[in-house]
Tab-separated table of C-alpha atoms and ligand atoms in Angstrom:
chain	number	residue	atom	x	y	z
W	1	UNK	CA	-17.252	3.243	-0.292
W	2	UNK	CA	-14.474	1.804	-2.426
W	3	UNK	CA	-12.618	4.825	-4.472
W	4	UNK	CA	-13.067	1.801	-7.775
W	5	UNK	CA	-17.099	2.564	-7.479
W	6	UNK	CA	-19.047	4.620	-9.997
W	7	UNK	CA	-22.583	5.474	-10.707
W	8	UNK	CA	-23.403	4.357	-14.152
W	9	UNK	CA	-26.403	4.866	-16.358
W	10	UNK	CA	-27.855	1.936	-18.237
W	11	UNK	CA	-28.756	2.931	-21.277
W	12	UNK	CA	-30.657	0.031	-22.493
W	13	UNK	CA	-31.598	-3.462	-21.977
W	14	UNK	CA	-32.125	-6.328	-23.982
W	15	UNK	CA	-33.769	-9.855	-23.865
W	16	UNK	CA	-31.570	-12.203	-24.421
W	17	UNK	CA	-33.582	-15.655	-23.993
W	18	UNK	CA	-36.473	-16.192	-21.565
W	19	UNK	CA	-33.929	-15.836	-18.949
W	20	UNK	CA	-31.223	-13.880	-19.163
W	21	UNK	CA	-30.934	-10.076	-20.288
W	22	UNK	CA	-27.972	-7.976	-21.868
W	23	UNK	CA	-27.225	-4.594	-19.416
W	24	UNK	CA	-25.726	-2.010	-21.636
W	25	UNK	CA	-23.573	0.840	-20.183
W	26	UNK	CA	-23.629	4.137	-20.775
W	27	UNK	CA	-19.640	5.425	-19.866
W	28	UNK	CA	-19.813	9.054	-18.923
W	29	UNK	CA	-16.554	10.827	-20.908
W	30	UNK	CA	-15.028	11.198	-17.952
W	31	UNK	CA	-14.804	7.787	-16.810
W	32	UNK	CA	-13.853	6.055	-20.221
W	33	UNK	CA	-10.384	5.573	-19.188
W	34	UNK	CA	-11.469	3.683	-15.829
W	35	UNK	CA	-13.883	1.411	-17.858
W	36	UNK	CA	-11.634	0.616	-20.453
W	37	UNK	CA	-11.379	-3.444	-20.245
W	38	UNK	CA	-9.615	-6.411	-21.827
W	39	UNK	CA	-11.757	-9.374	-23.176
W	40	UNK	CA	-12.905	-11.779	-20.332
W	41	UNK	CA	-12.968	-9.400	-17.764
W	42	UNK	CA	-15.892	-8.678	-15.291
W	43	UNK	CA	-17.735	-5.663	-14.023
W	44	UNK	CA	-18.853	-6.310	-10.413
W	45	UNK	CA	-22.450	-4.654	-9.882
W	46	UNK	CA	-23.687	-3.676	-6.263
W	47	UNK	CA	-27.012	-5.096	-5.917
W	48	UNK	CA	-29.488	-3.460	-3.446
W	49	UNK	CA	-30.547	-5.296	-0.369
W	50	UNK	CA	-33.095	-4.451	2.300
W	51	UNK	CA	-31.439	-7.401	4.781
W	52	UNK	CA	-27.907	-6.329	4.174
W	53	UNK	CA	-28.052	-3.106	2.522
W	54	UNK	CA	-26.352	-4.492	-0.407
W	55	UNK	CA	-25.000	-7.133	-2.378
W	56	UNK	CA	-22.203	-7.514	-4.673
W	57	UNK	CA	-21.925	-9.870	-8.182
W	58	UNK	CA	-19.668	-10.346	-10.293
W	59	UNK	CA	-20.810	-10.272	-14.111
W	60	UNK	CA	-18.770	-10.687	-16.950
W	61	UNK	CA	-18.425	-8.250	-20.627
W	62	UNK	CA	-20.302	-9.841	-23.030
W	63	UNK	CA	-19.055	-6.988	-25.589
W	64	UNK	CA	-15.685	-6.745	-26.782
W	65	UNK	CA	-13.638	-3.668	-26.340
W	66	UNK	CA	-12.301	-4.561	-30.127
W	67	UNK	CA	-15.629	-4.468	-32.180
W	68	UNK	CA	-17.103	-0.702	-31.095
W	69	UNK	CA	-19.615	-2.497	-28.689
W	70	UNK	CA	-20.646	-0.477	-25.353
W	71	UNK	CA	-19.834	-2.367	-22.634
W	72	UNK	CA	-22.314	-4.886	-22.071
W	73	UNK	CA	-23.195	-7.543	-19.465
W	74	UNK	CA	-25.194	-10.663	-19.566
W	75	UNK	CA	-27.135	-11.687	-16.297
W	76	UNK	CA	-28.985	-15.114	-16.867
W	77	UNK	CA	-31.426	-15.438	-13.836
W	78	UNK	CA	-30.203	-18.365	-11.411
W	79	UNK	CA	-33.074	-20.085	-9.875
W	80	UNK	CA	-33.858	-18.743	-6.630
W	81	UNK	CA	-31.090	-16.250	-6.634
W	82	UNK	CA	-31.089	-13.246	-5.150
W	83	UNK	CA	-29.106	-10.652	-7.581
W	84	UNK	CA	-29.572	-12.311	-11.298
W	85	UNK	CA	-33.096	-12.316	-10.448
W	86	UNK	CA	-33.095	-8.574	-8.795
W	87	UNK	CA	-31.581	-7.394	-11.686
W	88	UNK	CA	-33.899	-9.274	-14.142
W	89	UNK	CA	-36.811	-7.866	-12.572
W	90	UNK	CA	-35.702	-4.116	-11.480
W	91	UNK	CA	-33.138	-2.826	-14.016
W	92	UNK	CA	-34.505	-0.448	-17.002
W	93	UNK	CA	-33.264	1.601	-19.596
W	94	UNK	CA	-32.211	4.748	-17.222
W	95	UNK	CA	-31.558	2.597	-14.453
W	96	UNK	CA	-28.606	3.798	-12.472
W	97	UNK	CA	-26.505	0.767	-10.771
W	98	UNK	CA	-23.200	1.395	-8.521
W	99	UNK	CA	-20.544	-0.688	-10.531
W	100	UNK	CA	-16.998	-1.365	-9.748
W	101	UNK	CA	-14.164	-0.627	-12.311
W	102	UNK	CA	-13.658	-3.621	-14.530
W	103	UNK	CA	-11.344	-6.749	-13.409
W	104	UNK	CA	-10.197	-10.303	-13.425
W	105	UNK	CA	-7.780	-12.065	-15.247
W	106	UNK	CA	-9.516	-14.626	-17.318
W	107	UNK	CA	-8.123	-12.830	-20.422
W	108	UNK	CA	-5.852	-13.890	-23.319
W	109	UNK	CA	-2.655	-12.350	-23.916
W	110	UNK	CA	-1.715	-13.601	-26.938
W	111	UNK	CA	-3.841	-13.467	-30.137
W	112	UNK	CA	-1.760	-15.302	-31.982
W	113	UNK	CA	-2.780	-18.369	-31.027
W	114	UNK	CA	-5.510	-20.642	-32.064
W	115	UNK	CA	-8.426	-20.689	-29.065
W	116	UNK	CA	-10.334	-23.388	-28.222
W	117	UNK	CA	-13.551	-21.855	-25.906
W	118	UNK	CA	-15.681	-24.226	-23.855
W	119	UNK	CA	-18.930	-22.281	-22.142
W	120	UNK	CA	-21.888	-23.766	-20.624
W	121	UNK	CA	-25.065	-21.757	-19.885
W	122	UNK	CA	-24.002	-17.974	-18.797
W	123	UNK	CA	-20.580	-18.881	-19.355
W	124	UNK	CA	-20.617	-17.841	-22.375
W	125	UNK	CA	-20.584	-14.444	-21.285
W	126	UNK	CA	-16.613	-13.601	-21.069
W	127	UNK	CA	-16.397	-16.407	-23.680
W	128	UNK	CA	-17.911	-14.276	-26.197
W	129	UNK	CA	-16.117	-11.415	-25.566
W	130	UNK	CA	-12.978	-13.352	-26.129
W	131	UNK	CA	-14.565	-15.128	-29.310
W	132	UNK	CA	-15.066	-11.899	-31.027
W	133	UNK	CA	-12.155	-10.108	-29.784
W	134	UNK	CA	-10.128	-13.053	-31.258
W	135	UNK	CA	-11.778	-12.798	-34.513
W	136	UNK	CA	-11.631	-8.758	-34.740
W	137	UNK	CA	-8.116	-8.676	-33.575
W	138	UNK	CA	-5.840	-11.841	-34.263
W	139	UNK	CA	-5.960	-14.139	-37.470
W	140	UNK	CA	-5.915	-17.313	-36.094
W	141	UNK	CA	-8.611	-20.219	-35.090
W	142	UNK	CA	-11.227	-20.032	-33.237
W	143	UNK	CA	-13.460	-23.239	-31.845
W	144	UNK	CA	-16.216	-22.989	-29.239
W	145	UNK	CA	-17.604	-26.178	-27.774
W	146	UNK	CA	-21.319	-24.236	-26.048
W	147	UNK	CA	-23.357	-26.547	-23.362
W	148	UNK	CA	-26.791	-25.549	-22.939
W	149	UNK	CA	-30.228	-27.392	-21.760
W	150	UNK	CA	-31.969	-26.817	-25.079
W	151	UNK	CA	-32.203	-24.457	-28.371
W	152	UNK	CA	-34.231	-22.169	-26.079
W	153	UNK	CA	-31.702	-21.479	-23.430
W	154	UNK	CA	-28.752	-20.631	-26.191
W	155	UNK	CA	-28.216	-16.728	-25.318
W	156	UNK	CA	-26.056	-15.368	-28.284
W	157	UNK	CA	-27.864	-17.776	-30.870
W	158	UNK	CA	-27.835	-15.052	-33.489
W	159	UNK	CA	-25.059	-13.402	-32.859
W	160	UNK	CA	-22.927	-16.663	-33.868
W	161	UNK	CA	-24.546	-17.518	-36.194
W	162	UNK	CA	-23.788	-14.582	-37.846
W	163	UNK	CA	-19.868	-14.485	-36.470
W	164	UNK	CA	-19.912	-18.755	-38.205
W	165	UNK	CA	-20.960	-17.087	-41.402
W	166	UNK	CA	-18.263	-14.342	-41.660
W	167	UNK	CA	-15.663	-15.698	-40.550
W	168	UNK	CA	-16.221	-19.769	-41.922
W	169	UNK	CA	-13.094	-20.481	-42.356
W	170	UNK	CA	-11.837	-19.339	-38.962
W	171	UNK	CA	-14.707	-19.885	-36.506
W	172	UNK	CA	-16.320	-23.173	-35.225
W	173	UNK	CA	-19.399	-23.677	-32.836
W	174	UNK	CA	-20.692	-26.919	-31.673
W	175	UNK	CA	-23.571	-26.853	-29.602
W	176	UNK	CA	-23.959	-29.539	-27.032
W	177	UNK	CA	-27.992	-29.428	-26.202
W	178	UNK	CA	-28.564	-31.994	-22.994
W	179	UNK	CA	-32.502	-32.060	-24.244
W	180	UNK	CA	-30.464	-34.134	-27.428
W	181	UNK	CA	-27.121	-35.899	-26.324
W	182	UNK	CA	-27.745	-35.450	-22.365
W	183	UNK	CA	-25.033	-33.874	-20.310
W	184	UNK	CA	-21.391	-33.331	-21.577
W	185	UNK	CA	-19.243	-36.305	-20.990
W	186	UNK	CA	-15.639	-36.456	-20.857
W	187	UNK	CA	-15.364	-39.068	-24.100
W	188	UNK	CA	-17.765	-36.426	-25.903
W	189	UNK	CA	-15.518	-33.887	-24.793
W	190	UNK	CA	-11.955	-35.389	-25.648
W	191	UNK	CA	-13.393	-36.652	-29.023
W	192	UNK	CA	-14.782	-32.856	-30.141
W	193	UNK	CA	-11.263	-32.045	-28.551
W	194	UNK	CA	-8.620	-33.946	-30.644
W	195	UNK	CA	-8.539	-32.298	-33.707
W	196	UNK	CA	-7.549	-29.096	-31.470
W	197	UNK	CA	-5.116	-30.062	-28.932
W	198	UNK	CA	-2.729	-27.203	-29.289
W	199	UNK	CA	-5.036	-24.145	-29.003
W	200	UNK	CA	-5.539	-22.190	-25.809
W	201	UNK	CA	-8.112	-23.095	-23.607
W	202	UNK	CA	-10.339	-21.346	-21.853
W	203	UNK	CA	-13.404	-22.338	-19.808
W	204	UNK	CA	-16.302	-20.907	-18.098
W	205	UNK	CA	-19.435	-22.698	-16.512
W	206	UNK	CA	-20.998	-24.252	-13.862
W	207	UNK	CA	-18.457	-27.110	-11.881
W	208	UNK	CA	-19.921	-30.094	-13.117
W	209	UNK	CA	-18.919	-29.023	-17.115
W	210	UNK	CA	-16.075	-27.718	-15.644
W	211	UNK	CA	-15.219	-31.396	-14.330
W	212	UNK	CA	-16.233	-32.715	-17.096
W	213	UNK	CA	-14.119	-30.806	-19.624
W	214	UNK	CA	-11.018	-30.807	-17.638
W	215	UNK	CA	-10.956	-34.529	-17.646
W	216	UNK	CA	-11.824	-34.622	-21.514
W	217	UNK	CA	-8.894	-32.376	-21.976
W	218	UNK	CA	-7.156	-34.602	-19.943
W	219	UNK	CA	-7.691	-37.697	-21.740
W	220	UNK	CA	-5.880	-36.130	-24.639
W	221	UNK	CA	-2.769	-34.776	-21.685
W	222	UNK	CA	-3.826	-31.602	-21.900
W	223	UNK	CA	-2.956	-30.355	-18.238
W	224	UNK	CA	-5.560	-28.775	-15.795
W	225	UNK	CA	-2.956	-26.263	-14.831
W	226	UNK	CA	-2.910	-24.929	-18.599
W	227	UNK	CA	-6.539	-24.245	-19.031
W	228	UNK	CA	-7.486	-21.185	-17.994
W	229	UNK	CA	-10.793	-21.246	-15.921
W	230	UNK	CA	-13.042	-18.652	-15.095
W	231	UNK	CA	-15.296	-20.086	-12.454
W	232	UNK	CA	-18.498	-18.000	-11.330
W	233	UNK	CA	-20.081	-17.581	-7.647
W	234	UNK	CA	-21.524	-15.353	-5.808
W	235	UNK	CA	-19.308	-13.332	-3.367
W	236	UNK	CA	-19.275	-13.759	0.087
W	237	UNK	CA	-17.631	-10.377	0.453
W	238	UNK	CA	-19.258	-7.211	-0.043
W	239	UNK	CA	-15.972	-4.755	-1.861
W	240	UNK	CA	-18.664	-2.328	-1.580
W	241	UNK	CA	-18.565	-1.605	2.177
W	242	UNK	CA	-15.582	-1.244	4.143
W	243	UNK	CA	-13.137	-4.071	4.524
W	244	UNK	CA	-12.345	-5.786	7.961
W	245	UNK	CA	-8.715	-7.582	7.890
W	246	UNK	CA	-8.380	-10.862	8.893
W	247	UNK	CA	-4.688	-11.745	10.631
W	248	UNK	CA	-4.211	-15.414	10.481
W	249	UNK	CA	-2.355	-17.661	13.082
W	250	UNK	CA	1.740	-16.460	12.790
W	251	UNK	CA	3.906	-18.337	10.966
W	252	UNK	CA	6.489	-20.587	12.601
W	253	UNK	CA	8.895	-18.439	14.901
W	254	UNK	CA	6.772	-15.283	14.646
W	255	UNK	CA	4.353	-14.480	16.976
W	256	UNK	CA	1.169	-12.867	15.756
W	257	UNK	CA	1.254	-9.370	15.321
W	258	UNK	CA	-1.808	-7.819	13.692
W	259	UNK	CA	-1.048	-4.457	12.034
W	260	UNK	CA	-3.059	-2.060	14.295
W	261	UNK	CA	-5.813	-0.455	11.193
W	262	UNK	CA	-3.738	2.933	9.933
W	263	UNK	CA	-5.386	5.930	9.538
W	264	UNK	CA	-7.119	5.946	6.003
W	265	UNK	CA	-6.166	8.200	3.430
W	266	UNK	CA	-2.109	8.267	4.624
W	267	UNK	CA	-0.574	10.224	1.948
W	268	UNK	CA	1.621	8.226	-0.519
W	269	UNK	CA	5.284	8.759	-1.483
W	270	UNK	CA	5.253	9.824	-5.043
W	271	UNK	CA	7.774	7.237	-7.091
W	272	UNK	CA	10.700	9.514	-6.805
W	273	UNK	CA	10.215	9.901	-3.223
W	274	UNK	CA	12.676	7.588	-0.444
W	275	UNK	CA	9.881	6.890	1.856
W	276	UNK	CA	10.625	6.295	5.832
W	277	UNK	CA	13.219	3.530	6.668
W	278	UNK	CA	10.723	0.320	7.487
W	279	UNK	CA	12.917	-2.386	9.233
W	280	UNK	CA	11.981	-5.918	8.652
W	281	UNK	CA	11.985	-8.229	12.281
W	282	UNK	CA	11.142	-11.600	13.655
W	283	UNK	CA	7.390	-10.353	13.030
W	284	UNK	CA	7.095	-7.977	9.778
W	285	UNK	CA	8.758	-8.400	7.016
W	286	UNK	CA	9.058	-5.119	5.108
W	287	UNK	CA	7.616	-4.409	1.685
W	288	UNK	CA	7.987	-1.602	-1.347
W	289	UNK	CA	4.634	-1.745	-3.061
W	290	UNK	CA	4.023	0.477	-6.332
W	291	UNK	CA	1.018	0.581	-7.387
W	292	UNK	CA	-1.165	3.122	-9.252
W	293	UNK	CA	2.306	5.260	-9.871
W	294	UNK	CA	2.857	5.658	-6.748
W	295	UNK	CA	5.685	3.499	-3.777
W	296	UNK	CA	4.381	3.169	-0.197
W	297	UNK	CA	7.470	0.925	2.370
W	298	UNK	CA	4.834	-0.810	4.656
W	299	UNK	CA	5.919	-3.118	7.612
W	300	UNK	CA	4.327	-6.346	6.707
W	301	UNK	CA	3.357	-8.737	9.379
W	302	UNK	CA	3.866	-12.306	8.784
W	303	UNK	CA	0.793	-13.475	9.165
W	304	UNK	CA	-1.451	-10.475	7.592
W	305	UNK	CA	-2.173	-11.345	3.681
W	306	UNK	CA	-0.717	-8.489	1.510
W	307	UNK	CA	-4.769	-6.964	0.804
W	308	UNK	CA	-5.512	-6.600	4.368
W	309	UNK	CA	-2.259	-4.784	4.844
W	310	UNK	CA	-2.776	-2.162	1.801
W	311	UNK	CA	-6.305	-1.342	2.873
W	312	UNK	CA	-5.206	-1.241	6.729
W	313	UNK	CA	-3.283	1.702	5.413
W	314	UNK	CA	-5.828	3.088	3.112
W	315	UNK	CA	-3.893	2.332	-0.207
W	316	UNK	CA	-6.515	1.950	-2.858
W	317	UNK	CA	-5.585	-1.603	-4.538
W	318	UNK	CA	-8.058	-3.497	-6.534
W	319	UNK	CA	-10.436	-6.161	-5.200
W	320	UNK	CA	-13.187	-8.069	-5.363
W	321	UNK	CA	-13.612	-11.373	-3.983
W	322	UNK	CA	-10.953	-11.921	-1.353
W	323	UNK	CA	-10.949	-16.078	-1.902
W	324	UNK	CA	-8.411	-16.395	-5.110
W	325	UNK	CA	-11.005	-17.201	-7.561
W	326	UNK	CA	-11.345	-13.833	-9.402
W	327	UNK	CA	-7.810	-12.433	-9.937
W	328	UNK	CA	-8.335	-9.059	-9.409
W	329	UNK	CA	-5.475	-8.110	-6.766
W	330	UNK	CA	-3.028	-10.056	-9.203
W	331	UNK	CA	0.584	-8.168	-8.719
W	332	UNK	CA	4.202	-9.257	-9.645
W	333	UNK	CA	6.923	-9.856	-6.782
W	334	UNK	CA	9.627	-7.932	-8.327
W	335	UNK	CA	11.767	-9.028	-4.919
W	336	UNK	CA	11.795	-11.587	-2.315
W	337	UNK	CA	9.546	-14.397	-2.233
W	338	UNK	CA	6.350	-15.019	-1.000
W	339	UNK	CA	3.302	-17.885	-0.527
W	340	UNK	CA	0.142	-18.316	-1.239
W	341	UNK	CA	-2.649	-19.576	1.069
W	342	UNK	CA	-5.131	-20.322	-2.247
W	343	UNK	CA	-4.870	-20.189	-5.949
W	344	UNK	CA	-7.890	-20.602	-7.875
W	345	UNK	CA	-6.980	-18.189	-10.844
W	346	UNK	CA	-3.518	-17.968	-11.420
W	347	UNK	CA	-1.828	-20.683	-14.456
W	348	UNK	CA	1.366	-22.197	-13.893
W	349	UNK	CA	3.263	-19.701	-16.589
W	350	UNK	CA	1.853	-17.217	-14.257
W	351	UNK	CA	3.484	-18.060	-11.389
W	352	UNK	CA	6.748	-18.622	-13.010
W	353	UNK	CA	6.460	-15.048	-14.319
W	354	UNK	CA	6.386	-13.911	-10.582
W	355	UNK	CA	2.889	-13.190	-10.607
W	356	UNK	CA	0.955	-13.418	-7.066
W	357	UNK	CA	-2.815	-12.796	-5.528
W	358	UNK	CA	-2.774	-9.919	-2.990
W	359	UNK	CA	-5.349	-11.374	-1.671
W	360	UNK	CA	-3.863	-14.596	-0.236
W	361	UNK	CA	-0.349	-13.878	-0.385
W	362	UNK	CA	2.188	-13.722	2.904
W	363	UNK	CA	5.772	-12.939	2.726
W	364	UNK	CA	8.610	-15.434	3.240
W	365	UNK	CA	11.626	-13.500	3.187
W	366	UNK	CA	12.514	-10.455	4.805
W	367	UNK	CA	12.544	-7.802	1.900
W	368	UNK	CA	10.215	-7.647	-1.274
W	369	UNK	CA	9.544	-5.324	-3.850
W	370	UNK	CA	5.733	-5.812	-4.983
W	371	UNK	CA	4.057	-4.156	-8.412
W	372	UNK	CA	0.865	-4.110	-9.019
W	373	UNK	CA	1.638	-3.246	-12.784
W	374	UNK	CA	-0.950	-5.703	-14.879
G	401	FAD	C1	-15.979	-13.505	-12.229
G	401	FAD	C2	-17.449	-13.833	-12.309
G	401	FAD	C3	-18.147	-13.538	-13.456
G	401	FAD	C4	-19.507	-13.833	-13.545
G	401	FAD	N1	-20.175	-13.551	-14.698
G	401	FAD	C5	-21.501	-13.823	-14.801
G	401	FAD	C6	-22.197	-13.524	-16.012
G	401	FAD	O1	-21.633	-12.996	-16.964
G	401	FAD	N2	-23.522	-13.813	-16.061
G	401	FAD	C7	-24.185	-14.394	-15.012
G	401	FAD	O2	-25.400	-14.599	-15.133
G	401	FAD	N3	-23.526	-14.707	-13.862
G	401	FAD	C8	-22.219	-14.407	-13.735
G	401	FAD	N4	-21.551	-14.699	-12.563
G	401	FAD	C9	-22.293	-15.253	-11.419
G	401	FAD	C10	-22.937	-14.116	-10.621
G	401	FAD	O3	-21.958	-13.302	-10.015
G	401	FAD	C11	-23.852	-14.623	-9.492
G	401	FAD	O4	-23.136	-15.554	-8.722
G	401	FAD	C12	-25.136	-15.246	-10.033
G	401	FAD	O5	-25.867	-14.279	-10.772
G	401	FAD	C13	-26.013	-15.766	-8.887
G	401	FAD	O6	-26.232	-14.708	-8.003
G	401	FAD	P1	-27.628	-14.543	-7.248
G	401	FAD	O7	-27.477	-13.436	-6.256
G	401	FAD	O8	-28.739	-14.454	-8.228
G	401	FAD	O9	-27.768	-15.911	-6.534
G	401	FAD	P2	-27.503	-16.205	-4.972
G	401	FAD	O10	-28.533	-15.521	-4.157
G	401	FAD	O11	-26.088	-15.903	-4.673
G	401	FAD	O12	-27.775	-17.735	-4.964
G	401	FAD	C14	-26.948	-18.633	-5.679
G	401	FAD	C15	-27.479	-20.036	-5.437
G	401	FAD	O13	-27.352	-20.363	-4.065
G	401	FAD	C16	-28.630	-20.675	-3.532
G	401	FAD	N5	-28.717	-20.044	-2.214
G	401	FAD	C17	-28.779	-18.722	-1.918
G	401	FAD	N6	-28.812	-18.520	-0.600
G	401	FAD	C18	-28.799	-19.748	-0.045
G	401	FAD	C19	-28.821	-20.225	1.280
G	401	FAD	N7	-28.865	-19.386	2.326
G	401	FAD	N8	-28.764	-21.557	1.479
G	401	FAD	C20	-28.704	-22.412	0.459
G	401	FAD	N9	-28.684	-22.040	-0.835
G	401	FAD	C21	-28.733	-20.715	-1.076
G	401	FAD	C22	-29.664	-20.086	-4.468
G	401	FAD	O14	-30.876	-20.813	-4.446
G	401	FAD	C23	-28.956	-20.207	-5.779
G	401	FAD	O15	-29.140	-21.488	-6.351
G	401	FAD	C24	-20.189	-14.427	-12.456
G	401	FAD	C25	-19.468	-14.711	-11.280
G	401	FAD	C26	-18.120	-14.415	-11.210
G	401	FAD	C27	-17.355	-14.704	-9.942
């Protein structure tokens, strides 16, 4: 079982809409520190299964870790889905669920800046964390463009309402109902835009609005590669159960040399501790990797993604999806360089600032010097 798993109570839940419920969490004292989260990040909930044994989904914070909120998810049902609908139908106040400690990187790092949201359906879910952590903590703008099929299927209605009326002069919502104006276009969306090119953008919804915003944005040369996009799916991976590496095809001049899986639970040098010489060679490179205080030297193999290689040798680093779309394993090459097989989270700034995905990453050069320090 992965060591980021806990048991946690849910302590109530609440209808939402017709279709989609709020789970709120009950954090035992002793886990508080583990559970603390930034805005826009996601709890990933293991989902019981009788075919597989289990499931795992991903489901953002609807609360905000700035207003005094328990932390909170939103789970609209997806039509004939297998989780959202599981959940819908099974979870109760007292329910126990097996959650993973929170992650992702779909989270702002500057609240000085003016935001402009975009959310569509149960998007809106890390949206609204960020909305009200923007408005609690920071002093600037604040304008959310919301896509939903009709009045009905608005989840948060109320609750921005309210947020519109204290803070009028800071916050903006504009609904876009397809039951009234049809789907989002990309002239609807570049004209809504323009007053607010500028702001910070982040989006979360289904791929079509996604499309459809990223080409509004466009029209006014706002670049894909500076909106910040959380995108949802379900995961083909279970982080629940135990991992199975994958060794790719080597790399030119290398032959392929899967690291044999290492014992689990090999002690780690403490920081201060020179672990064992590890001597990089036509097949491994070798990498320092710090992570939760403590610096293992692994031999890296040239074609074995940085994840597989930490787990092979039983170091606990954070995951959840494995395909570059959630962020989780983000770490910074301090040393050396490195590629990536797929990106689907990371933002240009990002990867100037060194940062990388575990998950896909392989190593170029002979020596590196990883952190996972975000
Ligand atoms: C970072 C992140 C955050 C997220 N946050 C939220 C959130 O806050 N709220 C929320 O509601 N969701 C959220 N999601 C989405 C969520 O994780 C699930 O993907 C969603 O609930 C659907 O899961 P499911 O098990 O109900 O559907 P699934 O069973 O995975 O099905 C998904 C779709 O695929 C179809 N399908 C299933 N099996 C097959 C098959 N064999 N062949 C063909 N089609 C098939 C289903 O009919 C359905 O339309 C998030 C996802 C991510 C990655």
């Amino acid at each position: 079982m992965n060591a980021r798993a806990h048991r946690l109570e849910v302590r109530e839940v609440v209808s939402e809409t017709a279709e989609a419920v709020s789970l709120i969490f009950e954090i035992p004292a002793e886990l508080r520190r583990r559970f603390d989260y930034s805005p826009g990040q996601f709890l990933t909930i293991r989902v019981p299964s009788a075919e597989t044994g289990s499931v795992a989904r991903c489901y953002s914070l609807s609360s905000s870790p700035h207003c005094a909120e328990r932390a909170t998810v939103t789970v609209k049902r997806t039509p004939g889905g297998y989780a959202s609908n599981w959940l819908c139908d099974n979870v109760t106040a007292g329910s126990e669920l097996t959650v993973l400690e929170p992650a992702g990187n779909f989270v702002p790092r500057d609240w000085n800046r003016d935001l402009l949201l975009c959310a569509a359906g149960s998007g809106i879910t890390p949206i609204m964390s960020i909305l009200k952590s923007a408005l609690a903590v920071g002093r600037r703008k604040v304008v959310l463009l919301y896509a939903n099929r009709d009045r009905q299927s608005i989840v948060f209605g109320p609750q921005l309402r309210e947020l519109v009326r204290r803070y009028p002069r800071r916050l903006t919502v504009t609904h876009w109902l397809e039951a009234e104006r049809g789907l989002p276009t990309a002239r609807g969306v570049s004209t809504w835009a323009r007053p607010y090119r500028g702001h910070d953008v982040y989006l979360c919804g289904p791929a079509g609005f996604a499309t459809v915003v990223t080409q509004g944005l466009g029209q006014l040369r706002i670049s894909g590669r500076a909106i910040r996009q959380e995108e949802y799916r379900s995961l083909t991976d279970n982080p629940f159960e135990r991992h199975a590496a994958v060794v790719l095809a080597p790399a030119v001049g290398g032959s392929a040399v899967g690291l044999a899986p290492g014992p689990v639970g090999v002690t780690a040098a403490p920081l201060a501790v020179v672990p064992a010489p590890v001597r990089p060679s036509a097949d491994t490179a070798t990498v320092r990797v710090e992570i939760d205080g403590q610096a293992h030297t692994l031999a890296w193999p040239r074609g074995e993604k940085l994840l597989d290689v930490l787990l092979d040798h039983g170091i606990d680093a954070p995951y959840v999806c494995r395909e570059s779309a959630c962020g989780t394993c983000v770490c910074r090459v301090r040393q050396g360089r490195t590629r990536m097989l797929m990106n689907e989270s990371l933002i240009e700034e990002e990867l100037a600032a060194g940062l990388t995905l575990a998950c896909q990453t392989l190593p170029e050069s002979d020596d590196l010097d990883i952190a996972f320090d975000q």
